[in-house]
Amino acid sequence: MTMELPVVLVLWFVFSLTVITNGDETIDLPPCDYSAIYNFGDSNSDTGGLAAALYPEGPPSGETYFKMPAGRASDGRLIIDFIADNLGKPYLSGYLDSIGSSYGQGANFATGGATIQRVNESWFQNGVSPFPLEIQVEHYTQFKDRSAYFYKETKDECLRKRLPNPDGLSKALFTLDIGQNDVAFGIRSLSLEQQKTAIINVVSQFISQIRVLYERGARAFWVHNTGPIGCLPVTHAKVKDPLPGYLDEIGCVKDQNDVALLFNQQLKVEIVKLRAELTNATLVYVDMYAAKYELISQAKNQGFEDRFEICCGYHGIDYDVWCGNKGNVNGTEVYAGSCANPSAVISWDGVHYTEAANRWIANRIMNGSLSDPMVPISRACHKQMPVS
Ligand SMILES: *[C@@H]1O[C@H](CO)[C@@H](O)[C@H](O)[C@H]1NC(C)=O
Ligand SMILES: *[C@@H]1O[C@H](CO)[C@@H](O)[C@H](O)[C@H]1NC(C)=O
Ligand SMILES: *[C@@H]1O[C@H](CO)[C@@H](O)[C@H](O)[C@H]1NC(C)=O
Ligand SMILES: *[C@@H]1O[C@H](CO)[C@@H](O)[C@H](O)[C@H]1NC(C)=O
């Protein structure tokens, strides 16, 4: 008995620290005490921005967790919600949402349909958001300046609790998940040569905005790359008699995934360069593509049904009835309601993921095993991290 106790203590000590090896050095990183989370992105992480600003999504969205539509394109929570949970923060209120919002520990500037690049108005009719990354960063700046003003001016403790302490800014975590709509609307239809130029241009705009955030006080960044767009079930539903090689070994549209991979490769190169430039920042690049592709390819092993199944909505070669809408399929009037068991389906509406899939993906990425550097999200504030 007396001999066992120290062993247990030593083991507890070893497992309670995250140990990262940097050459010969082993660095023990304590968890970061983030003051807040500020998120930027598209519908993959929009928790109510677009719903407040333009058209809210109706039922059955939100049914699994919130029991009502909750400004999210899913039956329940998104990856950013699981990240907030993991870091002990409340779910983020959309910056544009004036009802019931609280920003004491973060804010969400993401809006569904958002792009990195400035948009051409003719894209709006395709669902592209009027709040591209540049505008989201402007919103952040207004948020930061005005909340600091009110935080200092007000004597009202209730109001103060709903605003971030301006002194905590450098200890906030900045999460970004954007690029899928640039690939979808601007890039994937171009020729390969044009794609390369467009990607360099779009990634450079992404990097410029990260730089602007840095100039405005951001220090810790957690940047998701873009997912396998060629695996989206709506894309898959349109494939008819594919030529050999059009689909990859699991049935995803290869050309489209290749564009996403090209984007990701460029993003990683530029983030590594930016790390050398912004020496006081921490920049973690997260391979979201790998996480999503792994889930989709191993659907059955991971407790999900067919990888291209859609929980809510009907999509085929010549019809699309989007989740929550009525329409005609094969000569029959249908209502696109929810499936019986959303927790067994990866895709909520053909484009967005279910809560069950989002939970799986969040668990896959948060421990840092798909990150560069390989640091968990709870430790992403540390500067003494291995570079690449
Ligand atoms: C927007 O796109 C449309 C269609 O591609 C094009 O005709 C128009 O010139 C573009 N407008 C601007 C301001 O770029
Ligand atoms: C990094 O932060 C330190 C301490 O605040 C400061 O003295 C230094 O000038 C900063 N370096 C850069 C490149 O901003
Ligand atoms: C519509 O018809 C096509 C072709 O017969 C079939 O593959 C598809 O499953 C049908 N869709 C629905 C929702 O029944
Ligand atoms: C991270 O979590 C995933 C999913 O739970 C697991 O497969 C992987 O082995 C973990 N990696 C590390 C380094 O802990």
Tab-separated table of C-alpha atoms and ligand atoms in Angstrom:
chain	number	residue	atom	x	y	z
A	1	MET	CA	0.000	0.000	0.000
A	2	THR	CA	2.606	2.502	1.043
A	3	MET	CA	4.547	1.889	-2.153
A	4	GLU	CA	1.576	2.359	-4.444
A	5	LEU	CA	0.563	5.854	-3.525
A	6	PRO	CA	3.550	7.666	-5.052
A	7	VAL	CA	3.127	5.685	-8.274
A	8	VAL	CA	-0.484	6.767	-8.512
A	9	LEU	CA	0.503	10.355	-7.848
A	10	VAL	CA	3.209	10.310	-10.470
A	11	LEU	CA	0.813	8.860	-13.043
A	12	TRP	CA	-1.825	11.416	-12.163
A	13	PHE	CA	0.739	14.146	-12.599
A	14	VAL	CA	1.876	12.834	-15.980
A	15	PHE	CA	-1.631	12.462	-17.374
A	16	SER	CA	-2.936	15.747	-16.061
A	17	LEU	CA	-0.493	17.768	-18.149
A	18	THR	CA	-0.391	17.942	-21.874
A	19	VAL	CA	3.087	17.144	-22.946
A	20	ILE	CA	4.319	18.376	-26.272
A	21	THR	CA	7.671	17.408	-27.620
A	22	ASN	CA	9.664	20.058	-29.373
A	23	GLY	CA	12.906	18.565	-30.588
A	24	ASP	CA	14.702	17.478	-27.426
A	25	GLU	CA	12.619	19.723	-25.236
A	26	THR	CA	9.444	18.529	-23.594
A	27	ILE	CA	7.087	21.318	-22.720
A	28	ASP	CA	4.266	20.994	-20.217
A	29	LEU	CA	1.428	23.295	-21.078
A	30	PRO	CA	-1.199	24.298	-18.522
A	31	PRO	CA	-4.728	24.974	-19.817
A	32	CYS	CA	-5.317	28.512	-21.094
A	33	ASP	CA	-7.648	30.699	-19.117
A	34	TYR	CA	-9.483	32.185	-22.119
A	35	SER	CA	-11.444	35.311	-21.310
A	36	ALA	CA	-13.787	34.841	-24.282
A	37	ILE	CA	-14.281	33.144	-27.657
A	38	TYR	CA	-14.755	35.227	-30.795
A	39	ASN	CA	-15.818	33.244	-33.833
A	40	PHE	CA	-15.857	34.122	-37.548
A	41	GLY	CA	-17.241	32.014	-40.350
A	42	ASP	CA	-20.178	30.706	-42.371
A	43	SER	CA	-23.155	28.455	-41.633
A	44	ASN	CA	-20.833	25.771	-40.267
A	45	SER	CA	-20.475	27.961	-37.165
A	46	ASP	CA	-23.334	30.491	-37.362
A	47	THR	CA	-25.263	30.396	-34.067
A	48	GLY	CA	-27.878	32.979	-35.004
A	49	GLY	CA	-26.309	35.790	-37.033
A	50	LEU	CA	-27.977	35.258	-40.372
A	51	ALA	CA	-31.258	34.239	-38.732
A	52	ALA	CA	-31.324	37.610	-36.955
A	53	ALA	CA	-30.209	39.668	-39.934
A	54	LEU	CA	-32.165	38.100	-42.786
A	55	TYR	CA	-34.253	34.941	-42.973
A	56	PRO	CA	-34.455	32.625	-39.978
A	57	GLU	CA	-34.502	28.916	-40.629
A	58	GLY	CA	-37.776	27.354	-39.466
A	59	PRO	CA	-38.618	23.945	-38.027
A	60	PRO	CA	-37.506	21.213	-37.832
A	61	SER	CA	-34.086	22.856	-37.374
A	62	GLY	CA	-33.025	22.901	-33.723
A	63	GLU	CA	-35.388	20.073	-32.743
A	64	THR	CA	-32.843	17.725	-31.167
A	65	TYR	CA	-31.261	19.989	-28.598
A	66	PHE	CA	-32.987	23.367	-28.496
A	67	LYS	CA	-36.486	21.961	-29.177
A	68	MET	CA	-37.063	24.907	-31.514
A	69	PRO	CA	-35.225	26.700	-34.334
A	70	ALA	CA	-32.091	28.223	-32.812
A	71	GLY	CA	-30.424	30.112	-35.662
A	72	ARG	CA	-28.339	27.070	-36.552
A	73	ALA	CA	-28.363	25.017	-39.741
A	74	SER	CA	-28.659	21.693	-37.926
A	75	ASP	CA	-31.018	19.656	-35.777
A	76	GLY	CA	-28.974	20.754	-32.751
A	77	ARG	CA	-25.577	22.044	-31.769
A	78	LEU	CA	-22.661	22.946	-34.004
A	79	ILE	CA	-18.941	22.274	-33.623
A	80	ILE	CA	-18.483	25.772	-32.155
A	81	ASP	CA	-21.054	24.905	-29.465
A	82	PHE	CA	-19.092	21.805	-28.468
A	83	ILE	CA	-15.917	23.897	-28.443
A	84	ALA	CA	-17.590	26.433	-26.129
A	85	ASP	CA	-18.705	23.588	-23.847
A	86	ASN	CA	-15.221	22.119	-23.800
A	87	LEU	CA	-13.722	25.453	-22.774
A	88	GLY	CA	-16.353	26.051	-20.099
A	89	LYS	CA	-17.977	28.933	-21.973
A	90	PRO	CA	-21.649	29.562	-22.729
A	91	TYR	CA	-22.912	29.083	-26.304
A	92	LEU	CA	-21.977	32.149	-28.313
A	93	SER	CA	-24.610	34.761	-29.128
A	94	GLY	CA	-24.651	36.089	-32.657
A	95	TYR	CA	-23.378	39.666	-32.813
A	96	LEU	CA	-26.336	40.611	-35.009
A	97	ASP	CA	-28.866	39.049	-32.638
A	98	SER	CA	-30.446	41.673	-30.377
A	99	ILE	CA	-32.799	39.369	-28.471
A	100	GLY	CA	-31.634	37.468	-25.400
A	101	SER	CA	-27.965	37.860	-26.240
A	102	SER	CA	-25.075	37.923	-23.818
A	103	TYR	CA	-21.498	38.712	-24.794
A	104	GLY	CA	-19.612	38.551	-21.518
A	105	GLN	CA	-17.546	35.547	-22.624
A	106	GLY	CA	-17.633	35.834	-26.372
A	107	ALA	CA	-19.524	36.687	-29.510
A	108	ASN	CA	-20.142	35.054	-32.849
A	109	PHE	CA	-19.623	37.064	-36.038
A	110	ALA	CA	-20.241	34.117	-38.382
A	111	THR	CA	-23.159	34.276	-40.799
A	112	GLY	CA	-24.517	31.518	-42.995
A	113	GLY	CA	-23.446	31.858	-46.612
A	114	ALA	CA	-20.407	33.996	-45.787
A	115	THR	CA	-17.333	34.072	-47.985
A	116	ILE	CA	-13.774	35.253	-47.463
A	117	GLN	CA	-13.841	37.356	-50.614
A	118	ARG	CA	-16.001	40.405	-51.099
A	119	VAL	CA	-19.108	39.378	-52.923
A	120	ASN	CA	-20.791	40.372	-56.085
A	121	GLU	CA	-24.433	41.166	-55.324
A	122	SER	CA	-25.567	38.785	-58.045
A	123	TRP	CA	-24.419	35.987	-55.700
A	124	PHE	CA	-26.938	36.899	-53.002
A	125	GLN	CA	-29.694	35.081	-54.805
A	126	ASN	CA	-27.643	31.885	-54.416
A	127	GLY	CA	-27.643	32.305	-50.657
A	128	VAL	CA	-24.302	34.072	-50.306
A	129	SER	CA	-24.238	36.318	-47.248
A	130	PRO	CA	-23.807	40.092	-47.388
A	131	PHE	CA	-21.432	39.686	-44.414
A	132	PRO	CA	-18.146	38.374	-45.795
A	133	LEU	CA	-15.121	37.997	-43.511
A	134	GLU	CA	-14.041	41.604	-43.959
A	135	ILE	CA	-17.431	42.813	-42.698
A	136	GLN	CA	-17.361	40.303	-39.830
A	137	VAL	CA	-14.015	41.759	-38.794
A	138	GLU	CA	-15.527	45.275	-38.969
A	139	HIS	CA	-18.371	44.034	-36.767
A	140	TYR	CA	-15.795	42.705	-34.317
A	141	THR	CA	-14.073	46.089	-34.249
A	142	GLN	CA	-17.323	47.904	-33.528
A	143	PHE	CA	-18.152	45.305	-30.916
A	144	LYS	CA	-14.775	45.718	-29.216
A	145	ASP	CA	-14.817	49.528	-29.186
A	146	ARG	CA	-18.438	50.012	-28.211
A	147	SER	CA	-18.515	47.295	-25.576
A	148	ALA	CA	-15.353	48.763	-23.993
A	149	TYR	CA	-17.039	52.170	-23.897
A	150	PHE	CA	-20.214	50.853	-22.247
A	151	TYR	CA	-18.320	48.541	-19.911
A	152	LYS	CA	-16.374	51.520	-18.572
A	153	GLU	CA	-19.285	53.976	-18.513
A	154	THR	CA	-22.052	51.912	-17.000
A	155	LYS	CA	-22.793	51.494	-13.319
A	156	ASP	CA	-25.369	48.833	-14.133
A	157	GLU	CA	-23.880	45.493	-13.061
A	158	CYS	CA	-26.412	43.548	-15.128
A	159	LEU	CA	-25.411	45.288	-18.317
A	160	ARG	CA	-21.758	44.945	-17.450
A	161	LYS	CA	-22.069	41.159	-17.083
A	162	ARG	CA	-23.326	40.952	-20.646
A	163	LEU	CA	-20.237	42.709	-22.002
A	164	PRO	CA	-16.645	41.492	-22.083
A	165	ASN	CA	-14.067	43.096	-19.809
A	166	PRO	CA	-11.925	45.090	-22.284
A	167	ASP	CA	-8.779	44.189	-20.340
A	168	GLY	CA	-9.265	40.512	-21.225
A	169	LEU	CA	-8.981	40.898	-24.981
A	170	SER	CA	-5.468	39.549	-25.367
A	171	LYS	CA	-6.577	36.396	-23.540
A	172	ALA	CA	-9.476	35.636	-25.878
A	173	LEU	CA	-9.514	32.745	-28.328
A	174	PHE	CA	-10.271	33.618	-31.958
A	175	THR	CA	-11.767	30.772	-33.978
A	176	LEU	CA	-12.253	30.895	-37.746
A	177	ASP	CA	-14.069	28.487	-40.065
A	178	ILE	CA	-14.624	29.942	-43.515
A	179	GLY	CA	-13.831	29.188	-47.159
A	180	GLN	CA	-16.423	26.597	-48.129
A	181	ASN	CA	-18.607	29.157	-49.900
A	182	ASP	CA	-15.649	30.633	-51.753
A	183	VAL	CA	-14.954	27.172	-53.088
A	184	ALA	CA	-18.646	26.549	-53.810
A	185	PHE	CA	-19.540	29.799	-55.564
A	186	GLY	CA	-16.373	31.406	-56.806
A	187	ILE	CA	-13.798	28.739	-57.406
A	188	ARG	CA	-14.981	25.250	-58.222
A	189	SER	CA	-16.456	26.158	-61.609
A	190	LEU	CA	-13.178	27.670	-62.890
A	191	SER	CA	-10.505	25.914	-64.936
A	192	LEU	CA	-7.641	24.383	-62.955
A	193	GLU	CA	-5.260	27.250	-63.766
A	194	GLN	CA	-7.853	29.858	-62.809
A	195	GLN	CA	-8.609	27.927	-59.629
A	196	LYS	CA	-4.989	28.178	-58.531
A	197	THR	CA	-4.923	31.950	-59.017
A	198	ALA	CA	-8.299	32.396	-57.320
A	199	ILE	CA	-7.200	30.317	-54.336
A	200	ILE	CA	-3.991	32.294	-53.864
A	201	ASN	CA	-6.062	35.462	-53.954
A	202	VAL	CA	-8.773	34.259	-51.550
A	203	VAL	CA	-6.278	32.818	-49.056
A	204	SER	CA	-4.365	36.084	-49.114
A	205	GLN	CA	-7.585	37.905	-48.201
A	206	PHE	CA	-8.100	35.416	-45.368
A	207	ILE	CA	-4.585	36.078	-44.058
A	208	SER	CA	-5.068	39.873	-44.323
A	209	GLN	CA	-8.123	39.645	-42.094
A	210	ILE	CA	-6.259	37.569	-39.504
A	211	ARG	CA	-3.606	40.274	-39.558
A	212	VAL	CA	-6.280	42.944	-38.982
A	213	LEU	CA	-7.618	40.973	-36.007
A	214	TYR	CA	-4.077	40.801	-34.640
A	215	GLU	CA	-3.682	44.568	-35.021
A	216	ARG	CA	-6.939	44.914	-33.089
A	217	GLY	CA	-5.785	42.858	-30.153
A	218	ALA	CA	-6.272	39.198	-31.063
A	219	ARG	CA	-3.436	36.856	-30.031
A	220	ALA	CA	-4.651	33.228	-29.988
A	221	PHE	CA	-6.042	31.880	-33.257
A	222	TRP	CA	-7.601	28.478	-33.982
A	223	VAL	CA	-8.165	28.227	-37.744
A	224	HIS	CA	-10.198	25.442	-39.354
A	225	ASN	CA	-9.436	24.536	-42.937
A	226	THR	CA	-12.307	23.761	-45.300
A	227	GLY	CA	-14.146	20.448	-45.465
A	228	PRO	CA	-14.595	17.881	-48.241
A	229	ILE	CA	-17.198	19.744	-50.303
A	230	GLY	CA	-17.291	16.936	-52.863
A	231	CYS	CA	-18.691	14.614	-50.188
A	232	LEU	CA	-21.796	16.717	-49.479
A	233	PRO	CA	-24.858	14.519	-50.042
A	234	VAL	CA	-26.558	17.208	-52.193
A	235	THR	CA	-23.580	17.035	-54.520
A	236	HIS	CA	-23.652	13.253	-54.494
A	237	ALA	CA	-27.395	13.219	-55.255
A	238	LYS	CA	-26.751	14.987	-58.580
A	239	VAL	CA	-24.268	12.428	-59.882
A	240	LYS	CA	-25.658	10.336	-62.703
A	241	ASP	CA	-23.672	7.608	-64.509
A	242	PRO	CA	-20.251	8.917	-63.425
A	243	LEU	CA	-17.265	8.304	-65.681
A	244	PRO	CA	-14.503	6.181	-64.122
A	245	GLY	CA	-12.422	8.339	-61.760
A	246	TYR	CA	-15.097	11.000	-61.310
A	247	LEU	CA	-15.823	9.704	-57.825
A	248	ASP	CA	-13.169	8.718	-55.303
A	249	GLU	CA	-13.096	5.342	-53.546
A	250	ILE	CA	-15.833	6.328	-51.075
A	251	GLY	CA	-18.090	8.033	-53.631
A	252	CYS	CA	-17.184	11.717	-53.180
A	253	VAL	CA	-16.741	13.993	-56.208
A	254	LYS	CA	-12.984	14.027	-56.592
A	255	ASP	CA	-12.562	17.282	-58.571
A	256	GLN	CA	-14.438	19.222	-55.938
A	257	ASN	CA	-12.484	17.763	-53.053
A	258	ASP	CA	-9.290	18.538	-54.953
A	259	VAL	CA	-10.228	22.242	-54.963
A	260	ALA	CA	-10.791	22.135	-51.207
A	261	LEU	CA	-7.434	20.369	-50.755
A	262	LEU	CA	-5.681	22.977	-52.875
A	263	PHE	CA	-7.255	25.722	-50.772
A	264	ASN	CA	-6.144	23.980	-47.584
A	265	GLN	CA	-2.603	23.464	-48.801
A	266	GLN	CA	-2.268	27.165	-49.619
A	267	LEU	CA	-3.874	28.165	-46.311
A	268	LYS	CA	-1.403	26.053	-44.364
A	269	VAL	CA	1.597	27.531	-46.189
A	270	GLU	CA	0.374	31.067	-45.508
A	271	ILE	CA	-0.410	30.388	-41.837
A	272	VAL	CA	3.090	29.055	-41.305
A	273	LYS	CA	4.467	32.252	-42.890
A	274	LEU	CA	2.178	34.409	-40.788
A	275	ARG	CA	3.447	32.681	-37.653
A	276	ALA	CA	6.921	33.950	-38.418
A	277	GLU	CA	5.551	37.458	-38.946
A	278	LEU	CA	3.215	37.711	-35.938
A	279	THR	CA	5.674	36.471	-33.354
A	280	ASN	CA	3.409	37.412	-30.462
A	281	ALA	CA	0.467	35.415	-31.792
A	282	THR	CA	-0.295	31.720	-31.653
A	283	LEU	CA	-1.785	30.349	-34.865
A	284	VAL	CA	-3.106	26.804	-34.884
A	285	TYR	CA	-4.109	25.324	-38.244
A	286	VAL	CA	-6.733	22.594	-37.843
A	287	ASP	CA	-7.320	19.897	-40.435
A	288	MET	CA	-11.110	19.921	-40.413
A	289	TYR	CA	-11.053	18.270	-43.826
A	290	ALA	CA	-9.348	15.187	-42.398
A	291	ALA	CA	-11.829	14.957	-39.507
A	292	LYS	CA	-14.897	15.225	-41.745
A	293	TYR	CA	-13.509	12.888	-44.380
A	294	GLU	CA	-12.654	10.307	-41.732
A	295	LEU	CA	-16.194	10.445	-40.352
A	296	ILE	CA	-17.775	10.154	-43.793
A	297	SER	CA	-15.522	7.312	-44.905
A	298	GLN	CA	-16.033	5.368	-41.678
A	299	ALA	CA	-19.722	6.206	-41.248
A	300	LYS	CA	-20.851	2.646	-40.518
A	301	ASN	CA	-18.000	1.894	-38.079
A	302	GLN	CA	-18.767	5.085	-36.217
A	303	GLY	CA	-22.417	4.242	-35.634
A	304	PHE	CA	-23.951	6.117	-38.570
A	305	GLU	CA	-26.091	4.916	-41.469
A	306	ASP	CA	-25.189	5.284	-45.152
A	307	ARG	CA	-22.623	8.078	-45.539
A	308	PHE	CA	-24.683	10.030	-48.103
A	309	GLU	CA	-28.012	9.797	-46.312
A	310	ILE	CA	-29.812	13.109	-45.705
A	311	CYS	CA	-31.912	13.449	-42.549
A	312	CYS	CA	-34.105	16.333	-43.674
A	313	GLY	CA	-34.788	17.091	-47.359
A	314	TYR	CA	-35.206	15.297	-50.678
A	315	HIS	CA	-32.509	15.664	-53.307
A	316	GLY	CA	-32.132	13.838	-56.586
A	317	ILE	CA	-30.944	14.340	-60.148
A	318	ASP	CA	-33.878	16.593	-61.036
A	319	TYR	CA	-35.410	17.671	-57.743
A	320	ASP	CA	-34.478	19.502	-54.537
A	321	VAL	CA	-36.891	19.887	-51.671
A	322	TRP	CA	-34.961	21.582	-48.899
A	323	CYS	CA	-35.438	20.775	-45.248
A	324	GLY	CA	-38.642	22.240	-43.830
A	325	ASN	CA	-40.162	22.932	-47.258
A	326	LYS	CA	-42.814	21.368	-49.455
A	327	GLY	CA	-42.209	20.326	-53.020
A	328	ASN	CA	-42.765	17.783	-55.725
A	329	VAL	CA	-40.734	14.596	-55.972
A	330	ASN	CA	-41.366	12.103	-58.742
A	331	GLY	CA	-44.886	13.477	-59.226
A	332	THR	CA	-45.819	13.400	-55.542
A	333	GLU	CA	-46.256	16.373	-53.221
A	334	VAL	CA	-43.968	15.954	-50.201
A	335	TYR	CA	-43.014	17.817	-47.035
A	336	ALA	CA	-39.340	17.572	-46.135
A	337	GLY	CA	-39.455	16.833	-42.420
A	338	SER	CA	-36.885	15.280	-40.161
A	339	CYS	CA	-35.799	11.634	-40.195
A	340	ALA	CA	-36.722	9.260	-37.369
A	341	ASN	CA	-33.259	9.153	-35.826
A	342	PRO	CA	-31.065	12.181	-36.585
A	343	SER	CA	-28.338	10.845	-34.286
A	344	ALA	CA	-27.671	8.022	-36.780
A	345	VAL	CA	-27.297	10.324	-39.807
A	346	ILE	CA	-24.250	12.452	-40.650
A	347	SER	CA	-25.925	15.025	-42.885
A	348	TRP	CA	-28.768	17.138	-41.560
A	349	ASP	CA	-29.972	18.827	-44.753
A	350	GLY	CA	-27.591	17.641	-47.455
A	351	VAL	CA	-25.103	20.480	-46.810
A	352	HIS	CA	-24.873	20.846	-43.031
A	353	TYR	CA	-24.068	18.248	-40.416
A	354	THR	CA	-26.306	16.844	-37.689
A	355	GLU	CA	-25.604	17.474	-34.025
A	356	ALA	CA	-24.347	13.884	-33.705
A	357	ALA	CA	-21.839	14.421	-36.526
A	358	ASN	CA	-20.814	17.809	-35.133
A	359	ARG	CA	-20.136	16.229	-31.745
A	360	TRP	CA	-18.026	13.504	-33.367
A	361	ILE	CA	-16.025	16.045	-35.383
A	362	ALA	CA	-15.518	18.379	-32.425
A	363	ASN	CA	-14.207	15.482	-30.327
A	364	ARG	CA	-11.904	14.509	-33.157
A	365	ILE	CA	-10.297	17.955	-33.534
A	366	MET	CA	-10.230	19.391	-30.017
A	367	ASN	CA	-7.388	17.241	-28.663
A	368	GLY	CA	-5.018	18.668	-31.264
A	369	SER	CA	-4.162	15.443	-33.050
A	370	LEU	CA	-5.205	17.037	-36.375
A	371	SER	CA	-3.635	20.416	-35.648
A	372	ASP	CA	-0.449	22.122	-36.686
A	373	PRO	CA	1.158	22.468	-34.217
A	374	MET	CA	-0.361	19.462	-32.417
A	375	VAL	CA	-1.819	21.364	-29.518
A	376	PRO	CA	-5.271	20.857	-28.001
A	377	ILE	CA	-7.711	23.749	-28.159
A	378	SER	CA	-7.505	24.151	-24.386
A	379	ARG	CA	-3.768	24.954	-24.791
A	380	ALA	CA	-3.827	27.004	-27.997
A	381	CYS	CA	-2.684	30.203	-26.262
A	382	HIS	CA	0.869	29.062	-25.628
A	383	LYS	CA	3.701	30.603	-27.589
A	384	GLN	CA	6.335	27.999	-26.847
A	385	MET	CA	4.732	25.555	-29.252
A	386	PRO	CA	6.610	23.532	-31.809
A	387	VAL	CA	6.477	25.196	-35.225
A	388	SER	CA	5.140	22.783	-37.853
B	1	LIG	C1	-21.417	40.342	-60.878
B	1	LIG	O1	-21.521	39.102	-61.569
B	1	LIG	C2	-22.307	39.174	-62.740
B	1	LIG	C3	-22.490	37.764	-63.257
B	1	LIG	O2	-21.293	37.027	-63.191
B	1	LIG	C4	-21.587	40.099	-63.737
B	1	LIG	O3	-22.355	40.208	-64.916
B	1	LIG	C5	-21.438	41.489	-63.099
B	1	LIG	O4	-20.681	42.327	-63.933
B	1	LIG	C6	-20.742	41.381	-61.746
B	1	LIG	N1	-20.777	42.677	-61.084
B	1	LIG	C7	-19.735	43.220	-60.469
B	1	LIG	C8	-19.965	44.530	-59.790
B	1	LIG	O5	-18.649	42.674	-60.427
B	2	LIG	C1	5.627	41.167	-28.304
B	2	LIG	O1	5.198	41.437	-26.998
B	2	LIG	C2	6.177	42.009	-26.161
B	2	LIG	C3	5.644	42.083	-24.753
B	2	LIG	O2	4.383	42.692	-24.734
B	2	LIG	C4	6.565	43.374	-26.733
B	2	LIG	O3	7.549	43.990	-25.942
B	2	LIG	C5	7.070	43.171	-28.157
B	2	LIG	O4	7.332	44.434	-28.750
B	2	LIG	C6	6.063	42.430	-28.997
B	2	LIG	N1	6.642	42.092	-30.282
B	2	LIG	C7	6.066	42.403	-31.433
B	2	LIG	C8	6.778	41.955	-32.659
B	2	LIG	O5	5.005	43.007	-31.489
B	3	LIG	C1	-37.506	9.405	-57.296
B	3	LIG	O1	-37.265	8.547	-58.362
B	3	LIG	C2	-35.924	8.120	-58.517
B	3	LIG	C3	-35.795	7.334	-59.812
B	3	LIG	O2	-36.730	6.318	-59.847
B	3	LIG	C4	-35.514	7.299	-57.296
B	3	LIG	O3	-34.161	6.885	-57.405
B	3	LIG	C5	-35.686	8.161	-56.066
B	3	LIG	O4	-35.390	7.409	-54.901
B	3	LIG	C6	-37.099	8.705	-55.974
B	3	LIG	N1	-37.127	9.657	-54.871
B	3	LIG	C7	-37.896	9.506	-53.784
B	3	LIG	C8	-37.746	10.543	-52.729
B	3	LIG	O5	-38.683	8.601	-53.643
B	4	LIG	C1	-7.858	12.535	-30.154
B	4	LIG	O1	-9.207	12.138	-30.131
B	4	LIG	C2	-9.560	11.224	-31.148
B	4	LIG	C3	-11.056	11.018	-31.093
B	4	LIG	O2	-11.488	10.765	-29.793
B	4	LIG	C4	-8.765	9.935	-30.979
B	4	LIG	O3	-9.073	9.058	-32.021
B	4	LIG	C5	-7.277	10.274	-31.012
B	4	LIG	O4	-6.517	9.124	-30.771
B	4	LIG	C6	-6.953	11.327	-29.964
B	4	LIG	N1	-5.569	11.717	-30.132
B	4	LIG	C7	-4.767	11.995	-29.099
B	4	LIG	C8	-3.363	12.390	-29.449
B	4	LIG	O5	-5.153	11.960	-27.962
